[in-house]
Amino acid sequence: MPTLILVRHGRSTANTSGLLAGRTSGVALDERGAAQAAALPGRLADLPLAAAVSSPLQRCLETLRPLLDARPGLPLHTEDRITECDYGDWSGRKLAELNDEPLMEVVQQHPTAAAFPGGESMRGMQARAVDAVRDWNARIEAAHGPEAVYAMCSHGDIIKSLVADALGLHFDLFQRISVEPCSLTAIRYTRLRPYVVRLGDTGDFGTLAPREDGSSAADGRDAAVGGGAGGP
């Protein structure tokens, strides 16, 4: 079956504002996110992509635009099932204030039991995304053969949930996975099992450097709901 290149959208204005954007309309790439998107064609230049599939949200479509401009014949398909998690009443709120919500501990430690008020469950989010990928794998293979490669632009929690599925990792452990803005994750699907061959690859190791206070960027932090803003 095909190889899937998962692209997290570039850094957005919500990422830099510390907001949980969810499905809020009008969330665009910020200046750094636009630069990340502009670099995408070069990073994928050696891959004969059969198609691009995108979440319908603006920040994902903006991320793919330079790639589509560089490859005029590359078809673009939008897929509602890989759109951002429906965070319901949490959408548009500051992540800092959400950390005080009792539900946040469930989101971090037991996401299979987490459902956002007025939104969807995290388990439901993963199920729809996995179903979408399986359907697109079959569709791409039927049209382009089992060695085809295609790109899919989506969101942090969606991509992490797809990686957990590919690894056979219980969903309660998916917060251990990190994918930064405009990172690339590659999953090669076969008849018997998928293989994760790249994970959250940005080509940038600077974010692993200790901070000025001597701590690591990941020390003491819970997973960022929605995926986080990446390095400075």
mmCIF file of C-alpha atoms in Angstrom:
data_model
loop_
_atom_site.group_PDB
_atom_site.id
_atom_site.type_symbol
_atom_site.label_atom_id
_atom_site.label_comp_id
_atom_site.label_asym_id
_atom_site.label_seq_id
_atom_site.Cartn_x
_atom_site.Cartn_y
_atom_site.Cartn_z
ATOM 1 C CA MET A 1 0.000 0.000 0.000
ATOM 2 C CA PRO A 2 1.094 3.644 -0.399
ATOM 3 C CA THR A 3 3.489 5.716 1.665
ATOM 4 C CA LEU A 4 1.781 8.590 3.465
ATOM 5 C CA ILE A 5 3.613 11.857 4.180
ATOM 6 C CA LEU A 6 1.829 13.609 7.041
ATOM 7 C CA VAL A 7 2.445 17.361 7.135
ATOM 8 C CA ARG A 8 1.465 19.337 10.179
ATOM 9 C CA HIS A 9 0.409 22.850 9.147
ATOM 10 C CA GLY A 10 2.920 25.642 9.609
ATOM 11 C CA ARG A 11 2.963 27.788 12.716
ATOM 12 C CA SER A 12 -0.264 29.745 13.015
ATOM 13 C CA THR A 13 -1.343 32.996 14.620
ATOM 14 C CA ALA A 14 -3.165 30.926 17.255
ATOM 15 C CA ASN A 15 0.014 28.988 18.056
ATOM 16 C CA THR A 16 1.949 32.177 18.763
ATOM 17 C CA SER A 17 -0.954 33.659 20.757
ATOM 18 C CA GLY A 18 -1.210 30.582 22.976
ATOM 19 C CA LEU A 19 -4.772 29.875 21.859
ATOM 20 C CA LEU A 20 -6.441 26.536 21.255
ATOM 21 C CA ALA A 21 -7.760 27.349 17.799
ATOM 22 C CA GLY A 22 -9.743 24.190 17.139
ATOM 23 C CA ARG A 23 -12.016 24.762 14.176
ATOM 24 C CA THR A 24 -12.210 28.539 14.607
ATOM 25 C CA SER A 25 -12.289 30.198 11.192
ATOM 26 C CA GLY A 26 -9.748 32.757 10.036
ATOM 27 C CA VAL A 27 -6.702 31.228 11.741
ATOM 28 C CA ALA A 28 -3.859 31.841 9.292
ATOM 29 C CA LEU A 29 -0.166 31.069 9.194
ATOM 30 C CA ASP A 30 2.039 33.617 10.910
ATOM 31 C CA GLU A 31 5.243 34.922 9.323
ATOM 32 C CA ARG A 32 7.284 31.944 10.426
ATOM 33 C CA GLY A 33 4.547 29.546 9.356
ATOM 34 C CA ALA A 34 4.510 31.089 5.882
ATOM 35 C CA ALA A 35 8.284 30.616 5.653
ATOM 36 C CA GLN A 36 7.918 27.001 6.758
ATOM 37 C CA ALA A 37 5.323 26.446 4.042
ATOM 38 C CA ALA A 38 7.552 28.103 1.436
ATOM 39 C CA ALA A 39 10.294 25.585 2.258
ATOM 40 C CA LEU A 40 7.996 22.593 1.829
ATOM 41 C CA PRO A 41 8.434 22.166 -1.967
ATOM 42 C CA GLY A 42 12.189 21.853 -1.546
ATOM 43 C CA ARG A 43 11.900 19.369 1.298
ATOM 44 C CA LEU A 44 9.618 17.145 -0.788
ATOM 45 C CA ALA A 45 11.352 17.741 -4.122
ATOM 46 C CA ASP A 46 12.620 14.169 -4.494
ATOM 47 C CA LEU A 47 9.219 12.556 -3.928
ATOM 48 C CA PRO A 48 6.892 11.782 -6.862
ATOM 49 C CA LEU A 49 3.717 12.748 -5.048
ATOM 50 C CA ALA A 50 0.530 11.287 -6.464
ATOM 51 C CA ALA A 51 -1.836 13.656 -4.641
ATOM 52 C CA ALA A 52 -2.220 16.082 -1.763
ATOM 53 C CA VAL A 53 -5.013 15.724 0.778
ATOM 54 C CA SER A 54 -5.814 18.508 3.237
ATOM 55 C CA SER A 55 -7.902 19.384 6.207
ATOM 56 C CA PRO A 56 -10.346 22.059 5.036
ATOM 57 C CA LEU A 57 -9.066 24.596 7.579
ATOM 58 C CA GLN A 58 -7.265 27.708 6.317
ATOM 59 C CA ARG A 59 -3.912 27.054 7.996
ATOM 60 C CA CYS A 60 -3.579 23.669 6.287
ATOM 61 C CA LEU A 61 -4.563 24.954 2.853
ATOM 62 C CA GLU A 62 -2.084 27.824 3.227
ATOM 63 C CA THR A 63 0.648 25.346 4.162
ATOM 64 C CA LEU A 64 0.111 23.341 0.974
ATOM 65 C CA ARG A 65 -0.213 26.339 -1.347
ATOM 66 C CA PRO A 66 3.527 26.708 -2.168
ATOM 67 C CA LEU A 67 3.746 22.975 -2.885
ATOM 68 C CA LEU A 68 0.765 23.151 -5.225
ATOM 69 C CA ASP A 69 2.180 26.229 -6.936
ATOM 70 C CA ALA A 70 5.460 24.382 -7.497
ATOM 71 C CA ARG A 71 3.627 21.348 -8.893
ATOM 72 C CA PRO A 72 0.742 22.633 -11.042
ATOM 73 C CA GLY A 73 -0.422 19.130 -11.904
ATOM 74 C CA LEU A 74 -0.647 17.882 -8.329
ATOM 75 C CA PRO A 75 -4.314 17.286 -7.429
ATOM 76 C CA LEU A 76 -5.613 18.644 -4.123
ATOM 77 C CA HIS A 77 -8.425 16.975 -2.214
ATOM 78 C CA THR A 78 -10.003 18.235 1.002
ATOM 79 C CA GLU A 79 -11.008 15.709 3.627
ATOM 80 C CA ASP A 80 -13.298 16.645 6.514
ATOM 81 C CA ARG A 81 -12.298 13.602 8.569
ATOM 82 C CA ILE A 82 -8.768 14.925 9.091
ATOM 83 C CA THR A 83 -9.864 18.355 10.256
ATOM 84 C CA GLU A 84 -8.896 19.581 13.707
ATOM 85 C CA CYS A 85 -10.418 18.023 16.803
ATOM 86 C CA ASP A 86 -13.703 19.660 17.759
ATOM 87 C CA TYR A 87 -12.669 21.155 21.094
ATOM 88 C CA GLY A 88 -16.156 22.553 21.605
ATOM 89 C CA ASP A 89 -16.316 25.100 24.417
ATOM 90 C CA TRP A 90 -12.532 25.029 24.733
ATOM 91 C CA SER A 91 -12.056 26.437 21.224
ATOM 92 C CA GLY A 92 -10.496 29.887 21.136
ATOM 93 C CA ARG A 93 -9.481 29.833 24.812
ATOM 94 C CA LYS A 94 -5.994 30.426 26.188
ATOM 95 C CA LEU A 95 -4.066 27.213 26.764
ATOM 96 C CA ALA A 96 -2.694 28.678 29.983
ATOM 97 C CA GLU A 97 -6.171 28.940 31.496
ATOM 98 C CA LEU A 98 -7.197 25.509 30.197
ATOM 99 C CA ASN A 99 -4.395 23.960 32.236
ATOM 100 C CA ASP A 100 -6.502 24.642 35.343
ATOM 101 C CA GLU A 101 -9.489 22.701 34.001
ATOM 102 C CA PRO A 102 -9.977 19.267 35.672
ATOM 103 C CA LEU A 103 -10.525 17.766 32.231
ATOM 104 C CA MET A 104 -6.956 18.645 31.220
ATOM 105 C CA GLU A 105 -5.557 15.919 33.466
ATOM 106 C CA VAL A 106 -7.811 13.409 31.690
ATOM 107 C CA VAL A 107 -6.699 14.726 28.292
ATOM 108 C CA GLN A 108 -3.083 14.212 29.329
ATOM 109 C CA GLN A 109 -3.305 10.902 31.176
ATOM 110 C CA HIS A 110 -6.406 9.070 29.895
ATOM 111 C CA PRO A 111 -7.417 10.566 26.526
ATOM 112 C CA THR A 112 -9.612 7.583 25.655
ATOM 113 C CA ALA A 113 -11.965 8.904 28.357
ATOM 114 C CA ALA A 114 -11.725 12.564 27.348
ATOM 115 C CA ALA A 115 -14.607 14.347 25.629
ATOM 116 C CA PHE A 116 -14.588 18.111 25.171
ATOM 117 C CA PRO A 117 -17.676 19.987 26.419
ATOM 118 C CA GLY A 118 -19.784 20.851 23.409
ATOM 119 C CA GLY A 119 -17.296 19.041 21.137
ATOM 120 C CA GLU A 120 -16.122 15.536 20.342
ATOM 121 C CA SER A 121 -14.280 12.803 22.178
ATOM 122 C CA MET A 122 -10.592 12.259 21.563
ATOM 123 C CA ARG A 123 -11.277 8.608 20.821
ATOM 124 C CA GLY A 124 -13.790 9.672 18.155
ATOM 125 C CA MET A 125 -11.195 12.047 16.695
ATOM 126 C CA GLN A 126 -8.720 9.217 16.261
ATOM 127 C CA ALA A 127 -11.298 6.836 14.796
ATOM 128 C CA ARG A 128 -12.390 9.226 12.039
ATOM 129 C CA ALA A 129 -8.810 10.124 11.138
ATOM 130 C CA VAL A 130 -7.716 6.479 10.937
ATOM 131 C CA ASP A 131 -10.742 5.649 8.791
ATOM 132 C CA ALA A 132 -9.876 8.534 6.466
ATOM 133 C CA VAL A 133 -6.284 7.360 6.007
ATOM 134 C CA ARG A 134 -7.342 3.778 5.318
ATOM 135 C CA ASP A 135 -9.826 4.987 2.714
ATOM 136 C CA TRP A 136 -7.253 7.260 1.061
ATOM 137 C CA ASN A 137 -4.649 4.498 1.051
ATOM 138 C CA ALA A 138 -7.044 2.298 -0.913
ATOM 139 C CA ARG A 139 -8.012 5.140 -3.227
ATOM 140 C CA ILE A 140 -4.406 6.153 -3.969
ATOM 141 C CA GLU A 141 -3.325 2.555 -4.501
ATOM 142 C CA ALA A 142 -6.185 1.909 -6.915
ATOM 143 C CA ALA A 143 -5.298 4.970 -8.971
ATOM 144 C CA HIS A 144 -1.490 5.004 -8.743
ATOM 145 C CA GLY A 145 -0.304 1.581 -7.582
ATOM 146 C CA PRO A 146 1.049 0.190 -4.302
ATOM 147 C CA GLU A 147 4.331 2.163 -4.426
ATOM 148 C CA ALA A 148 2.623 5.549 -4.640
ATOM 149 C CA VAL A 149 3.458 8.377 -2.240
ATOM 150 C CA TYR A 150 0.980 11.055 -1.223
ATOM 151 C CA ALA A 151 0.892 13.974 1.204
ATOM 152 C CA MET A 152 -1.735 14.784 3.801
ATOM 153 C CA CYS A 153 -1.778 18.098 5.689
ATOM 154 C CA SER A 154 -3.495 18.042 9.049
ATOM 155 C CA HIS A 155 -3.190 19.044 12.714
ATOM 156 C CA GLY A 156 -1.035 18.099 15.671
ATOM 157 C CA ASP A 157 -3.448 15.897 17.621
ATOM 158 C CA ILE A 158 -4.711 14.252 14.432
ATOM 159 C CA ILE A 159 -1.186 13.357 13.310
ATOM 160 C CA LYS A 160 -0.203 12.097 16.759
ATOM 161 C CA SER A 161 -3.291 9.875 16.826
ATOM 162 C CA LEU A 162 -2.423 8.454 13.389
ATOM 163 C CA VAL A 163 1.128 7.733 14.498
ATOM 164 C CA ALA A 164 -0.162 5.957 17.609
ATOM 165 C CA ASP A 165 -2.369 3.788 15.415
ATOM 166 C CA ALA A 166 0.521 2.976 13.073
ATOM 167 C CA LEU A 167 2.763 2.028 16.001
ATOM 168 C CA GLY A 168 0.089 -0.110 17.641
ATOM 169 C CA LEU A 169 0.358 2.242 20.617
ATOM 170 C CA HIS A 170 -2.568 2.456 23.023
ATOM 171 C CA PHE A 171 -4.268 5.811 22.550
ATOM 172 C CA ASP A 172 -3.773 6.656 26.224
ATOM 173 C CA LEU A 173 -0.054 6.952 25.392
ATOM 174 C CA PHE A 174 -0.378 9.181 22.331
ATOM 175 C CA GLN A 175 0.618 12.318 24.253
ATOM 176 C CA ARG A 176 4.170 10.909 24.322
ATOM 177 C CA ILE A 177 4.419 11.758 20.606
ATOM 178 C CA SER A 178 5.485 15.230 19.464
ATOM 179 C CA VAL A 179 5.018 16.814 16.025
ATOM 180 C CA GLU A 180 6.052 20.447 15.564
ATOM 181 C CA PRO A 181 4.575 22.882 13.031
ATOM 182 C CA CYS A 182 5.368 21.937 9.427
ATOM 183 C CA SER A 183 7.072 18.730 10.548
ATOM 184 C CA LEU A 184 6.952 15.721 8.243
ATOM 185 C CA THR A 185 5.970 12.236 9.377
ATOM 186 C CA ALA A 186 6.145 9.320 6.944
ATOM 187 C CA ILE A 187 4.215 6.080 7.353
ATOM 188 C CA ARG A 188 4.652 3.239 4.898
ATOM 189 C CA TYR A 189 1.586 1.014 4.868
ATOM 190 C CA THR A 190 1.895 -2.647 3.876
ATOM 191 C CA ARG A 191 -0.532 -5.546 3.743
ATOM 192 C CA LEU A 192 0.482 -6.778 7.202
ATOM 193 C CA ARG A 193 1.548 -3.681 9.119
ATOM 194 C CA PRO A 194 2.476 -0.007 8.824
ATOM 195 C CA TYR A 195 6.010 1.286 9.377
ATOM 196 C CA VAL A 196 6.753 4.725 10.813
ATOM 197 C CA VAL A 197 9.854 5.744 8.849
ATOM 198 C CA ARG A 198 9.996 9.450 9.781
ATOM 199 C CA LEU A 199 8.502 11.124 12.830
ATOM 200 C CA GLY A 200 8.069 14.864 13.319
ATOM 201 C CA ASP A 201 11.044 15.668 11.086
ATOM 202 C CA THR A 202 11.775 19.381 10.812
ATOM 203 C CA GLY A 203 15.484 19.059 10.089
ATOM 204 C CA ASP A 204 16.012 21.442 13.016
ATOM 205 C CA PHE A 205 17.680 20.259 16.213
ATOM 206 C CA GLY A 206 18.026 23.720 17.721
ATOM 207 C CA THR A 207 14.850 23.309 19.756
ATOM 208 C CA LEU A 208 16.558 20.488 21.695
ATOM 209 C CA ALA A 209 19.174 22.858 23.112
ATOM 210 C CA PRO A 210 18.942 23.736 26.823
ATOM 211 C CA ARG A 211 17.225 26.970 27.684
ATOM 212 C CA GLU A 212 18.992 29.844 29.401
ATOM 213 C CA ASP A 213 17.837 28.514 32.789
ATOM 214 C CA GLY A 214 19.535 25.190 32.009
ATOM 215 C CA SER A 215 16.365 23.185 31.431
ATOM 216 C CA SER A 216 15.397 21.248 28.336
ATOM 217 C CA ALA A 217 12.543 22.542 26.199
ATOM 218 C CA ALA A 218 10.515 19.489 27.213
ATOM 219 C CA ASP A 219 11.279 19.458 30.944
ATOM 220 C CA GLY A 220 8.211 19.374 33.152
ATOM 221 C CA ARG A 221 5.740 20.132 30.382
ATOM 222 C CA ASP A 222 2.522 18.341 29.622
ATOM 223 C CA ALA A 223 1.759 17.680 25.973
ATOM 224 C CA ALA A 224 0.445 20.773 24.214
ATOM 225 C CA VAL A 225 -3.188 20.247 23.307
ATOM 226 C CA GLY A 226 -3.477 20.904 19.590
ATOM 227 C CA GLY A 227 0.234 20.325 19.034
ATOM 228 C CA GLY A 228 2.018 23.426 20.302
ATOM 229 C CA ALA A 229 3.889 26.232 18.552
ATOM 230 C CA GLY A 230 7.263 24.509 18.148
ATOM 231 C CA GLY A 231 10.613 26.162 18.752
ATOM 232 C CA PRO A 232 11.143 29.892 19.187
#
